[in-house]
Coordinates of C-alpha atoms in Angstrom, one line a residue:
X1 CA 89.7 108.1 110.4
X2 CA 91.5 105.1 109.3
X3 CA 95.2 105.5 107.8
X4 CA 96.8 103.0 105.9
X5 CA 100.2 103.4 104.3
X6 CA 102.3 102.2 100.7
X7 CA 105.8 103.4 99.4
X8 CA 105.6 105.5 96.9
X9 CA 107.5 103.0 94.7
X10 CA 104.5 100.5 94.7
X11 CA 102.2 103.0 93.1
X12 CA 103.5 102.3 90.0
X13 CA 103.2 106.5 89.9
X14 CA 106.3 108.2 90.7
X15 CA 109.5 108.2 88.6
X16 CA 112.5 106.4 89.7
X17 CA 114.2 109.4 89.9
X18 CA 112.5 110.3 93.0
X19 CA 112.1 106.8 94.3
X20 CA 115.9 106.6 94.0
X21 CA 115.7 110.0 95.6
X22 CA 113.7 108.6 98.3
X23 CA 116.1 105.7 99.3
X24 CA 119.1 107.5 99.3
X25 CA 120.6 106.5 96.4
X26 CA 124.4 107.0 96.4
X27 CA 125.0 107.9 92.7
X28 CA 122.2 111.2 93.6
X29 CA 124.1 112.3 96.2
X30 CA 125.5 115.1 94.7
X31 CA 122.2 116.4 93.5
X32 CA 121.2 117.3 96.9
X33 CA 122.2 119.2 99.6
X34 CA 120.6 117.8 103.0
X35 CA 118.2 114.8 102.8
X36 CA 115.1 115.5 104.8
X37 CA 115.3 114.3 108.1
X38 CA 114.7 115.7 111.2
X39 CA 118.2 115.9 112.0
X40 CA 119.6 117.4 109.2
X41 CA 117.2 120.6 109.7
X42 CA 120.4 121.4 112.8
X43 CA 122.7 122.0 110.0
X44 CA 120.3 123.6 107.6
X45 CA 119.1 126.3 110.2
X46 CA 123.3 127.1 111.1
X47 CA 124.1 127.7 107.3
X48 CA 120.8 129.6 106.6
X49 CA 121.6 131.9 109.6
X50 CA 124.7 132.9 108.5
X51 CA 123.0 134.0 105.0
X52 CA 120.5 135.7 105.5
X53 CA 120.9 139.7 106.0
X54 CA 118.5 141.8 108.4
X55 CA 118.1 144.2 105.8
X56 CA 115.9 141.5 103.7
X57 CA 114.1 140.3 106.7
X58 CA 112.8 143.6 106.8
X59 CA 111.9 144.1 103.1
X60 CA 110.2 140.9 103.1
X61 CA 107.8 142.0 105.9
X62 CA 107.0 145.4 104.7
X63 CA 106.3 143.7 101.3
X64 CA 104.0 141.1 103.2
X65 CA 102.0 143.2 105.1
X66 CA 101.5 145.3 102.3
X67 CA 100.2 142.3 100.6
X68 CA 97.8 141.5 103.1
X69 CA 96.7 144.8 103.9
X70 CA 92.9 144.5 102.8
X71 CA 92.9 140.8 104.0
X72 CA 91.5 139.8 107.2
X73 CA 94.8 138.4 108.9
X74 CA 94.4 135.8 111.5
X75 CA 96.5 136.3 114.8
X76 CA 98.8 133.0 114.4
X77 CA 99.6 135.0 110.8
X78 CA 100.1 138.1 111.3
X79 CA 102.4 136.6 114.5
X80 CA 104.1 134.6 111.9
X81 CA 104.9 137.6 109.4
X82 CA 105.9 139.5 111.9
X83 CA 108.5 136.9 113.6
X84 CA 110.5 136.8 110.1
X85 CA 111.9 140.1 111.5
X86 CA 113.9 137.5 114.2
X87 CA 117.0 136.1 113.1
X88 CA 115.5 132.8 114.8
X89 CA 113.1 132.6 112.6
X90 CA 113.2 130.4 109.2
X91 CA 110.4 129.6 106.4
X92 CA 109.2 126.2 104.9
X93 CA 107.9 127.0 101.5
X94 CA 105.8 125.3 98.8
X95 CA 104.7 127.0 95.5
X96 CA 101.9 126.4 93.3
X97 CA 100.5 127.9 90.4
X98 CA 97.0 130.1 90.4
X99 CA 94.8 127.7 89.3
X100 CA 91.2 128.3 89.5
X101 CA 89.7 127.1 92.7
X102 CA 92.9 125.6 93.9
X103 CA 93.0 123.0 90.7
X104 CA 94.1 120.0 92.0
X105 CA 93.6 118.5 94.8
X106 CA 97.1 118.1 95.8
X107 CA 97.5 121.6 96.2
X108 CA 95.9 121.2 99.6
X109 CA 98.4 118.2 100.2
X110 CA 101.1 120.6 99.4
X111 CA 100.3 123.5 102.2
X112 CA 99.2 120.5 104.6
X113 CA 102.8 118.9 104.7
X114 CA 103.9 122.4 104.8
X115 CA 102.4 123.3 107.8
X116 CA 103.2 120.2 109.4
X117 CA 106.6 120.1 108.9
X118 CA 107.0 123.6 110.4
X119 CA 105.0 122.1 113.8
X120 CA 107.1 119.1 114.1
X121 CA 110.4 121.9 113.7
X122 CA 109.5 123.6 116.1
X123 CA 108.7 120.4 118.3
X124 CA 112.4 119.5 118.0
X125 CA 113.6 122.7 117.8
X126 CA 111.8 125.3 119.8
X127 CA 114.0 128.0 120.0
X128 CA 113.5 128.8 116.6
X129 CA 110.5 129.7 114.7
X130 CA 109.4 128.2 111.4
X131 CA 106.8 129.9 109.4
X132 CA 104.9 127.8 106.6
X133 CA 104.9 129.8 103.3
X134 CA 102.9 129.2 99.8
X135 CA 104.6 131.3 97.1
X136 CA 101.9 132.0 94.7
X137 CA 102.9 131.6 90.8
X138 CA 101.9 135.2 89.8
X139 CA 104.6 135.9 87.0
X140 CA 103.6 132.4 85.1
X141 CA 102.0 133.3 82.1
X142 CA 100.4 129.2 81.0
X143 CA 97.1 130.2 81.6
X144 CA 96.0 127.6 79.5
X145 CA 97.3 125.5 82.4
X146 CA 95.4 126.9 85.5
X147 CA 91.9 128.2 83.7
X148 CA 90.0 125.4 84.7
X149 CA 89.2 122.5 87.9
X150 CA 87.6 119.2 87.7
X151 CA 84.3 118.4 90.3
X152 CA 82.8 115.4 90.2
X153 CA 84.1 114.3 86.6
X154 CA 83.2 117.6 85.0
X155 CA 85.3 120.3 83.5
X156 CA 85.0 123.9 84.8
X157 CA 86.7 126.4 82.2
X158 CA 87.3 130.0 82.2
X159 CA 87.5 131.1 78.8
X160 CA 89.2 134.4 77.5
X161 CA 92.0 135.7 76.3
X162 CA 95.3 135.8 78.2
X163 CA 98.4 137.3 77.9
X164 CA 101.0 138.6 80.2
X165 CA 101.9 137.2 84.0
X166 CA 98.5 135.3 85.2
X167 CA 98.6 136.9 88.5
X168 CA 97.4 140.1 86.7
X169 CA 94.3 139.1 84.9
X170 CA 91.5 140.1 85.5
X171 CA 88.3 137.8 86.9
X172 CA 86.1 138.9 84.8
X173 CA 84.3 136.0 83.9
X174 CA 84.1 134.2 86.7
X175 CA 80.9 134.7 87.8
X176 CA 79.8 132.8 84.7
X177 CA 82.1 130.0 85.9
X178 CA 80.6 130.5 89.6
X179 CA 76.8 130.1 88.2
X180 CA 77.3 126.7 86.0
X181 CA 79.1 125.2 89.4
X182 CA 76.5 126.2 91.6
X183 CA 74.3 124.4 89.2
X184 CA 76.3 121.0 90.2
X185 CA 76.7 121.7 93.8
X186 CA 73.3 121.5 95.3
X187 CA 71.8 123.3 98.1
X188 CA 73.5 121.7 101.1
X189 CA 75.0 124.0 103.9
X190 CA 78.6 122.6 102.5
X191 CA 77.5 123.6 99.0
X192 CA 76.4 126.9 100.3
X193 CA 79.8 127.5 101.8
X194 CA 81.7 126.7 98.5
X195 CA 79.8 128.9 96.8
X196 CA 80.3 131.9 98.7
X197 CA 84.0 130.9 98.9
X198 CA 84.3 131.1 95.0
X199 CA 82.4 134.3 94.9
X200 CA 84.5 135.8 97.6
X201 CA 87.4 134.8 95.7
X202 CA 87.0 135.6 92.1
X203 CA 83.8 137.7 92.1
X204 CA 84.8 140.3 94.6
X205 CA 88.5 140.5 93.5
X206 CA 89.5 142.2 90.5
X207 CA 92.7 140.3 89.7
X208 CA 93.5 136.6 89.7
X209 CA 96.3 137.2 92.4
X210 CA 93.8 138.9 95.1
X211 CA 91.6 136.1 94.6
X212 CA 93.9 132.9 95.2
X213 CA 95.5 134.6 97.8
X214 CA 92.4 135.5 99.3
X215 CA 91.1 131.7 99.0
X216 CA 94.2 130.0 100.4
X217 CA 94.1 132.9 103.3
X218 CA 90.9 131.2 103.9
X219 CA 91.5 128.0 103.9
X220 CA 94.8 127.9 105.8
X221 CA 94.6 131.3 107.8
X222 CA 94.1 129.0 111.2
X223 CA 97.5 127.7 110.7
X224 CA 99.6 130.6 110.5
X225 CA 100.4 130.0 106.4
X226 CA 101.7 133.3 105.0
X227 CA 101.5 133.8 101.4
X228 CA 104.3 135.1 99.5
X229 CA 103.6 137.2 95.8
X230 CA 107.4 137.9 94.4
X231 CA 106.1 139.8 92.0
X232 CA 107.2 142.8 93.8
X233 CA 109.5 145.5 92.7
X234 CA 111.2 145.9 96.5
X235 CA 111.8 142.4 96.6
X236 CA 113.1 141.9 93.0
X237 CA 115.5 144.7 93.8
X238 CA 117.2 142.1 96.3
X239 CA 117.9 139.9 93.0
X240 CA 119.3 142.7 91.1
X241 CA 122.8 140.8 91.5
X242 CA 121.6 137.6 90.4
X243 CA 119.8 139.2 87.3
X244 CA 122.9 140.4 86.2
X245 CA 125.0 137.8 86.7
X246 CA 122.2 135.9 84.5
X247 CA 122.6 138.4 81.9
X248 CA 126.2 138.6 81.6
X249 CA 127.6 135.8 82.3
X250 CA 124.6 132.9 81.6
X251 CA 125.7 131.3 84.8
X252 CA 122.6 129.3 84.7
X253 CA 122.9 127.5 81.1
X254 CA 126.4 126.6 81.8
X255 CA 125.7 124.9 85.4
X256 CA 122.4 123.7 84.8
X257 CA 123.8 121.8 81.5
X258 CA 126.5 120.2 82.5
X259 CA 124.1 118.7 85.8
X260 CA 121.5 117.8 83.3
X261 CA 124.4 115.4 81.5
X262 CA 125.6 114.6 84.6
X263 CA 122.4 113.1 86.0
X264 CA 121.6 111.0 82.9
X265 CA 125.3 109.5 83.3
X266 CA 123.6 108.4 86.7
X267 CA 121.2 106.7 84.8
X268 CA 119.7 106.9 81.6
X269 CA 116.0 106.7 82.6
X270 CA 115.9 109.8 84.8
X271 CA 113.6 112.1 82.8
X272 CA 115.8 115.8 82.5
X273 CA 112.3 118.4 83.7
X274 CA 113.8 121.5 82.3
X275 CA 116.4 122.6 79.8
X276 CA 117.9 125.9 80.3
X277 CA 118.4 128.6 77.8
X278 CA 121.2 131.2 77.8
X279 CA 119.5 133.7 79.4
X280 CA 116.6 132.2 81.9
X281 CA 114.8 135.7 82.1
X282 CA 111.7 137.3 80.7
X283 CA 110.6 140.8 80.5
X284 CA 107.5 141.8 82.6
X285 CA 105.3 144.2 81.5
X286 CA 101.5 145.3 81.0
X287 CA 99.7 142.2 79.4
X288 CA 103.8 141.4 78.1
X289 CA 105.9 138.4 79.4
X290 CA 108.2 137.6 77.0
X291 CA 112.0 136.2 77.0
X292 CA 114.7 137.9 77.1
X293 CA 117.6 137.0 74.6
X294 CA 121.5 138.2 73.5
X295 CA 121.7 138.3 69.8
X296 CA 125.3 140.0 68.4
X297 CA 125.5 141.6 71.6
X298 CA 121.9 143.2 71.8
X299 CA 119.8 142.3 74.1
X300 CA 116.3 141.5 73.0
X301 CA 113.0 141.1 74.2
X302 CA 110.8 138.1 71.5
X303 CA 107.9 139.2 69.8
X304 CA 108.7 143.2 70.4
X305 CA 110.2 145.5 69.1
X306 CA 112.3 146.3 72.7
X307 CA 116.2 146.1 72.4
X308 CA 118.8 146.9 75.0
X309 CA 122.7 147.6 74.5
X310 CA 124.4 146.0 77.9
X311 CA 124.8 149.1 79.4
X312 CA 120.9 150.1 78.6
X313 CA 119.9 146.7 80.1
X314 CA 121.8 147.0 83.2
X315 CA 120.2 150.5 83.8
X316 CA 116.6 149.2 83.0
X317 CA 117.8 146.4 86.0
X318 CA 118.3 149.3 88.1
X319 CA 115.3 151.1 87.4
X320 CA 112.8 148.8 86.8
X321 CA 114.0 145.5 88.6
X322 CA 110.1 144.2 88.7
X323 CA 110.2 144.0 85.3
X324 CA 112.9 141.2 85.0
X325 CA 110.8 138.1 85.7
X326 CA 112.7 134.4 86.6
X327 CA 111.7 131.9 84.3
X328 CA 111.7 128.2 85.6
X329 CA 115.1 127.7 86.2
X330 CA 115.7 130.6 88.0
X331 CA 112.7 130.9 90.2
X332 CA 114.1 129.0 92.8
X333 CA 116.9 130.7 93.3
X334 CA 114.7 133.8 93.8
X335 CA 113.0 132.2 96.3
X336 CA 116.1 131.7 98.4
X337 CA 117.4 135.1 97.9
X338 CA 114.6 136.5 99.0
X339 CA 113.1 133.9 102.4
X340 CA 115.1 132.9 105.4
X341 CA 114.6 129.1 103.9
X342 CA 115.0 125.8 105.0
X343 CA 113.0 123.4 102.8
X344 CA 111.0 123.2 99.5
X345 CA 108.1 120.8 99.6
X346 CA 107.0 119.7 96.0
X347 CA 105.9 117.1 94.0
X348 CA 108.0 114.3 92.2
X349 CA 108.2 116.7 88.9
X350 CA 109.2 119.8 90.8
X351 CA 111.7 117.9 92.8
X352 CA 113.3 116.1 89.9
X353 CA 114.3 120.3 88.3
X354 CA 115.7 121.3 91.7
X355 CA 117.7 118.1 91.4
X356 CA 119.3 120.0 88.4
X357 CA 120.1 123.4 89.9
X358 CA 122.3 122.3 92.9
X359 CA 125.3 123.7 90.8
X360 CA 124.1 126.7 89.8
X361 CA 123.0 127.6 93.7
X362 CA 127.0 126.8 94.4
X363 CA 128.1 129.0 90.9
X364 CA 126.5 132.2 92.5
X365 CA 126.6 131.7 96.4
X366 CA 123.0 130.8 97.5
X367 CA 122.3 128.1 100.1
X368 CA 120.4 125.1 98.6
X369 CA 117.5 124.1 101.1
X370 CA 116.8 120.8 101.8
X371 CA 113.7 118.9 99.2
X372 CA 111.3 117.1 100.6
X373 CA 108.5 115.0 98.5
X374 CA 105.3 116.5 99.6
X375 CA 102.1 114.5 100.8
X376 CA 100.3 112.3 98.5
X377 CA 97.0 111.0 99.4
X378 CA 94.4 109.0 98.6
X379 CA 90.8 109.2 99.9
X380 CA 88.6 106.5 100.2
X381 CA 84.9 107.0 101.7
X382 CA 83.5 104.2 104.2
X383 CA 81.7 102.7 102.0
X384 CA 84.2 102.5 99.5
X385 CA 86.5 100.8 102.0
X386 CA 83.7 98.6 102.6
X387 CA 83.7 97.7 98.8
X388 CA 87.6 96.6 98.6
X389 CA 87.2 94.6 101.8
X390 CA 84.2 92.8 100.0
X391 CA 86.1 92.4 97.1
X392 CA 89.4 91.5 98.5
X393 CA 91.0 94.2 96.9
X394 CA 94.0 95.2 98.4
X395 CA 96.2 99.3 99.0
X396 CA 98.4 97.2 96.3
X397 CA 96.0 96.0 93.9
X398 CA 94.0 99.3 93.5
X399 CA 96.9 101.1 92.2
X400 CA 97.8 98.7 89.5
X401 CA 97.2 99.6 86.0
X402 CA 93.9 98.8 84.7
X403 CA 94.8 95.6 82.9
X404 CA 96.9 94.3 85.5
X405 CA 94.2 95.0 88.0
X406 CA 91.4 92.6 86.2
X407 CA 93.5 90.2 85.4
X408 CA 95.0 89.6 88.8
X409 CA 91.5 90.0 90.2
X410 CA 90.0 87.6 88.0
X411 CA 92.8 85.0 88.6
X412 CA 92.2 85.0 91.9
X413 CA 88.3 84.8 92.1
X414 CA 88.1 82.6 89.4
X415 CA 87.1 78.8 90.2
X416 CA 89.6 76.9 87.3
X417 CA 93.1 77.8 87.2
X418 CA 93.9 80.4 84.5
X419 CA 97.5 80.0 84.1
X420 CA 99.1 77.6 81.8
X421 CA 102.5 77.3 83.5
X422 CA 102.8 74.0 83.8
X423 CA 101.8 73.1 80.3
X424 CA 104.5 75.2 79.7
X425 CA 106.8 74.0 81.9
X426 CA 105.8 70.6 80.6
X427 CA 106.1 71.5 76.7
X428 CA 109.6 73.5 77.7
X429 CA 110.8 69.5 79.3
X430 CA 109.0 67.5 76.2
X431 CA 111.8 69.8 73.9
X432 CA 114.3 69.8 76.0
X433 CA 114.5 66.2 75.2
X434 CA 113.9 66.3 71.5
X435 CA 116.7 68.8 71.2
X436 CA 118.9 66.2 73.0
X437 CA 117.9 63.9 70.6
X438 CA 118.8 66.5 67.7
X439 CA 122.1 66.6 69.1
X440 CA 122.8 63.0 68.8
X441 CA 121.7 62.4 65.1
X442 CA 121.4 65.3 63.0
X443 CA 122.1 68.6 64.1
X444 CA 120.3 70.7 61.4
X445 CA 117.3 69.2 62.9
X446 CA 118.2 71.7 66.3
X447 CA 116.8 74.4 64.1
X448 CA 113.1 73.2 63.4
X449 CA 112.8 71.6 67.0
X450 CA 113.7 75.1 68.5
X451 CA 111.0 76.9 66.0
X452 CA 108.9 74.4 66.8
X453 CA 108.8 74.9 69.9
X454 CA 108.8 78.4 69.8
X455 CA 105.7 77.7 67.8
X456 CA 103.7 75.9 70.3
X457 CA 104.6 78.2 72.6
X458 CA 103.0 80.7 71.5
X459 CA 100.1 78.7 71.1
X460 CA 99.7 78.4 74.7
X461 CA 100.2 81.8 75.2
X462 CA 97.4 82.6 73.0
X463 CA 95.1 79.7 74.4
X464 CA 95.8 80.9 77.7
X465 CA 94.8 84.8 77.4
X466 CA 91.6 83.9 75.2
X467 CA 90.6 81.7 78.5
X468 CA 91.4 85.1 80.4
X469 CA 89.3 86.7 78.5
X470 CA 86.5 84.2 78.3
X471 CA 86.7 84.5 82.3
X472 CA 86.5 87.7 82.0
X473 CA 83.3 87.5 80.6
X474 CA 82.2 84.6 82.8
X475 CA 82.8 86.8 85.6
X476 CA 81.8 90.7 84.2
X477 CA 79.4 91.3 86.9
X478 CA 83.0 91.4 89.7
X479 CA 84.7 92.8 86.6
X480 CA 82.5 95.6 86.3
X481 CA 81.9 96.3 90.0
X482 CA 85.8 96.1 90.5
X483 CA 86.1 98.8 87.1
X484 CA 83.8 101.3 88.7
X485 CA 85.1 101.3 92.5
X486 CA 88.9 101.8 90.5
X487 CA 87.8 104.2 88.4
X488 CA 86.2 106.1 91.4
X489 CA 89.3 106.4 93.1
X490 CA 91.3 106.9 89.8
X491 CA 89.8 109.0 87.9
X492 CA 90.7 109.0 84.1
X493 CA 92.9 106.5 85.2
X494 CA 95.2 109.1 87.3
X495 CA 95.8 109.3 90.7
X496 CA 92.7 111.0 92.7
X497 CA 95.0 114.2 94.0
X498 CA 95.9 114.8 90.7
X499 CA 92.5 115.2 88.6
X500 CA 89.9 116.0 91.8
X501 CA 89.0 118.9 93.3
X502 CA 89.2 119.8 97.0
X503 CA 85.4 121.0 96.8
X504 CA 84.1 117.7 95.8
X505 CA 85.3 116.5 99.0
X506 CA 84.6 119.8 101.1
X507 CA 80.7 118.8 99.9
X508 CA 81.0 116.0 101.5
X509 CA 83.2 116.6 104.9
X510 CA 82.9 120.4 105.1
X511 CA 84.8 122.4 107.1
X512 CA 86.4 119.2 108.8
X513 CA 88.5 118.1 106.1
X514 CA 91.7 120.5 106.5
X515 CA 91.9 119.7 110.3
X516 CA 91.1 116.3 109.4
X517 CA 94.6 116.5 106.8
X518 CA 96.4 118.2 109.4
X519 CA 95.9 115.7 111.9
X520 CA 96.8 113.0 109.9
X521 CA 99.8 113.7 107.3
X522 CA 103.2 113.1 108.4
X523 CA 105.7 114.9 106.1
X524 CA 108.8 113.2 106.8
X525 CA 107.5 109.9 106.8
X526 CA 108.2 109.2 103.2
X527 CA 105.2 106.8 102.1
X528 CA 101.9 107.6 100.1
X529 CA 99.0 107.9 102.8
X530 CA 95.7 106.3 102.1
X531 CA 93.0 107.7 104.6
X532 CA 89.3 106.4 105.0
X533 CA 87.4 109.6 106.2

């Protein structure tokens, strides 16, 4: 396998919010808590050590192995579950949403830099133990969001009606899904695994919870991943405190706010991810997930006809603490309360909200981990390697913008030069002097030399892209080969991890691709990774 690296701020694809991020801008210093080095993990495990209480060590491991009870648990798992009992013992966490065979690709990306940063912890730090977690997105309810994954260009949909947290629907349906794929998959051994995968998944599970955690169990069980589903009344009872706080005080609106006007002072291009409301709660119930609101001092659930008083919503807390379910802004601060955690590995988006909520973490008391830019790949196949070499077609130039990309390729391979600079260079000097000689006669001529040559500038301009464009079509066999090879590795224009699906590249790789990923991504070494496999 050959690996081949650029920084993630010559992709042209991540915000400069995280490329600032990423070289340690100053001015986002206080957005952060520990920048993710190897290092700064020392500190991280001291102050995690001193938060975390023994009591919700052991909640958290009844709750797991109650989750996993009719899963078959590999050893280096079921070791790993049962090590967050120790006190030496700390989590590296990623979270996803359920989408439907995995979505994305990056998902994979995600739980591979997860994994790998917990290995090269416990390199550095072997007295301590670090377990790689993937906190399933039960409670979301955008199922319109995870109902579907892309294979090879094609759109695979589950279609029914949803309502309520997606972790509960039900699969029915699937198998309808699983017969229209198998249709596109062939009859290779590789096909034959994916398809029993899916079936496993979705078609012998009832709900869409049971089958993701089931799928990423199967993929990653050789690793030791544990797979956290907070949708779990014992360990929503450990965020009773935080609940309330939430909703009597709106700690979250308050904090949140006043970082969200804070980071645009910073600069006025960072994109704000989330905007909190006053109460960042919803109410979880039986095919119901629906926000929670204060309204002249009642407390109201949208779209029902539920309503609290305060002291009748801090005794439903107490009851019924499941049903109070985190919405964006709040979730992870859940996930803190709850795992002995050192890191959260995400994507740019989901980097750029924690970003926001360092303030709120130091309102109410919780340890902010450390954020580390997951793994972001691209795949290229021999042969497609083979193509950009023939080509000359650099890591740099693939990842330009379409446009860009032909024109700079066609500049290059062209045989007549294609760039008028200096006619214009030569035109700027021919004015130059004419204005001079404006100057010394009449100066209301200064005004028609300077349109003038304006004018004529423009002229060249246009002269010069309809020569572009006639080169364009000079040369359309190169354009064309150079549009399909891009828009194999982009598809719809979009970065490969971001609109392919893992089994289009299990088909072709099988069951070597994870250990392939796992050999090969370094977490901490802050570049995107381009891999010929």
């Amino acid at each position: 396998m050959q690996q081949e690296y650029i920084p993630f701020r010559a992709t042209g694809y991540f915000s400069s919010l995280i490329c600032d991020y990423l070289d340690e801008k100053d001015e986002l210093k206080s957005f952060y808590h520990r920048f993710p080095s190897i290092d700064n993990f020392k500190s991280q495990i001291e102050e995690k050590k001193q938060s975390v209480q023994v009591q919700s060590r052991i909640t958290l491991v009844n709750a797991l192995k109650q989750q996993y009870q009719n899963l078959k648990v590999s050893e280096s798992t079921s070791h790993n579950i049962e090590s967050l009992n120790s006190e030496n013992t700390f989590t590296i966490t990623t979270g996803h949403q359920l989408n439907l065979f995995t979505g994305p690709l990056y998902f994979l990306y995600k739980i591979v830099s997860t994994i790998n940063l917990t290995n090269q912890l416990k390199e550095v730090y072997p007295e301590y133990n670090f377990v790689p977690v993937y906190w399933m997105a039960t409670e979301d309810h955008d199922f319109e969001e995870i109902n579907y994954f892309n294979f090879k260009g094609k759109k695979f949909q589950w279609n029914k009606k949803a309502s309520g947290a997606v972790g509960e629907l039900s699969t029915e349906g699937l198998d309808e899904v699983l017969k229209l794929f198998s249709q596109d998959l062939g009859s290779s051994n590789n096909a034959k695994d994916l398809k029993q995968l899916f079936k496993n998944a979705y078609v012998n599970h009832t709900n869409l919870a049971d089958a993701t955690r089931y799928l990423a169990n199967e993929l990653f069980k050789n690793y030791g991943l544990v797979i956290v589903d907070a949708n779990e009344a014992s360990l929503k009872h450990m965020f009773i405190p935080y609940v309330e706080k939430e909703l009597l005080n709106q700690v979250s609106y308050k904090t949140v706010s006043a970082s969200n006007d804070s980071l645009t002072q910073v600069d006025d291009s960072y994109k704000i991810q989330v905007n909190p409301r006053e109460i960042n709660l919803f109410y979880l119930n039986k095919n119901l997930r629906e926000r929670i609101v204060l309204e002249d001092d009642v407390y109201k659930v949208l779209n029902t006809q539920i309503v609290w008083s305060k002291s009748e919503i801090e005794k439903e807390l107490k009851d019924h603490p499941e049903r109070f379910s985190p919405n964006v802004i709040m979730r992870p601060l859940y996930q803190e309360v709850i795992l002995p955690n050192l890191c959260y590995i995400g994507g740019g988006g989901e980097l750029a909200y924690w970003m926001q909520l360092k303030s709120y973490f130091e309102a109410v008391g919780v340890s902010f981990p450390i954020l580390l830019l997951r793994n972001s790949v691209l795949i290229k196949t021999e042969k497609q390697s083979k193509k950009l070499q023939n080509l000359h077609i650099s890591d740099e130039d693939i990842f330009l913008k379409r446009n860009s990309f032909i024109n700079k390729k066609v500049r290059e391979i062209s045989n007549i030069d294609l760039s008028f600079a200096s006619q214009k260079e030569y035109l700027k000097a021919q004015f130059e002097d004419l204005l001079t000689l404006a100057e010394q006669t009449d100066k209301s001529f200064i005004g028609a030399v300077k349109a003038q040559e304006k004018k004529q500038q423009k002229g060249l301009e246009k002269l010069e892209k309809r020569l572009l464009k006639a080169q364009k079509k000079a040369l359309s066999d190169e354009v064309s080969r150079m549009t399909e090879l891009q828009n194999e590795l982009f598809p719809n224009r979009s970065l490969q991890e971001r609109n392919a699906n893992f089994s289009e590249f299990y088909l072709e790789y099988g069951q070597s691709l994870i250990p392939r990923l796992i050999e090969n991504l370094k977490p901490l070494d802050g570049e995107f990774s381009i891999l010929t496999i």
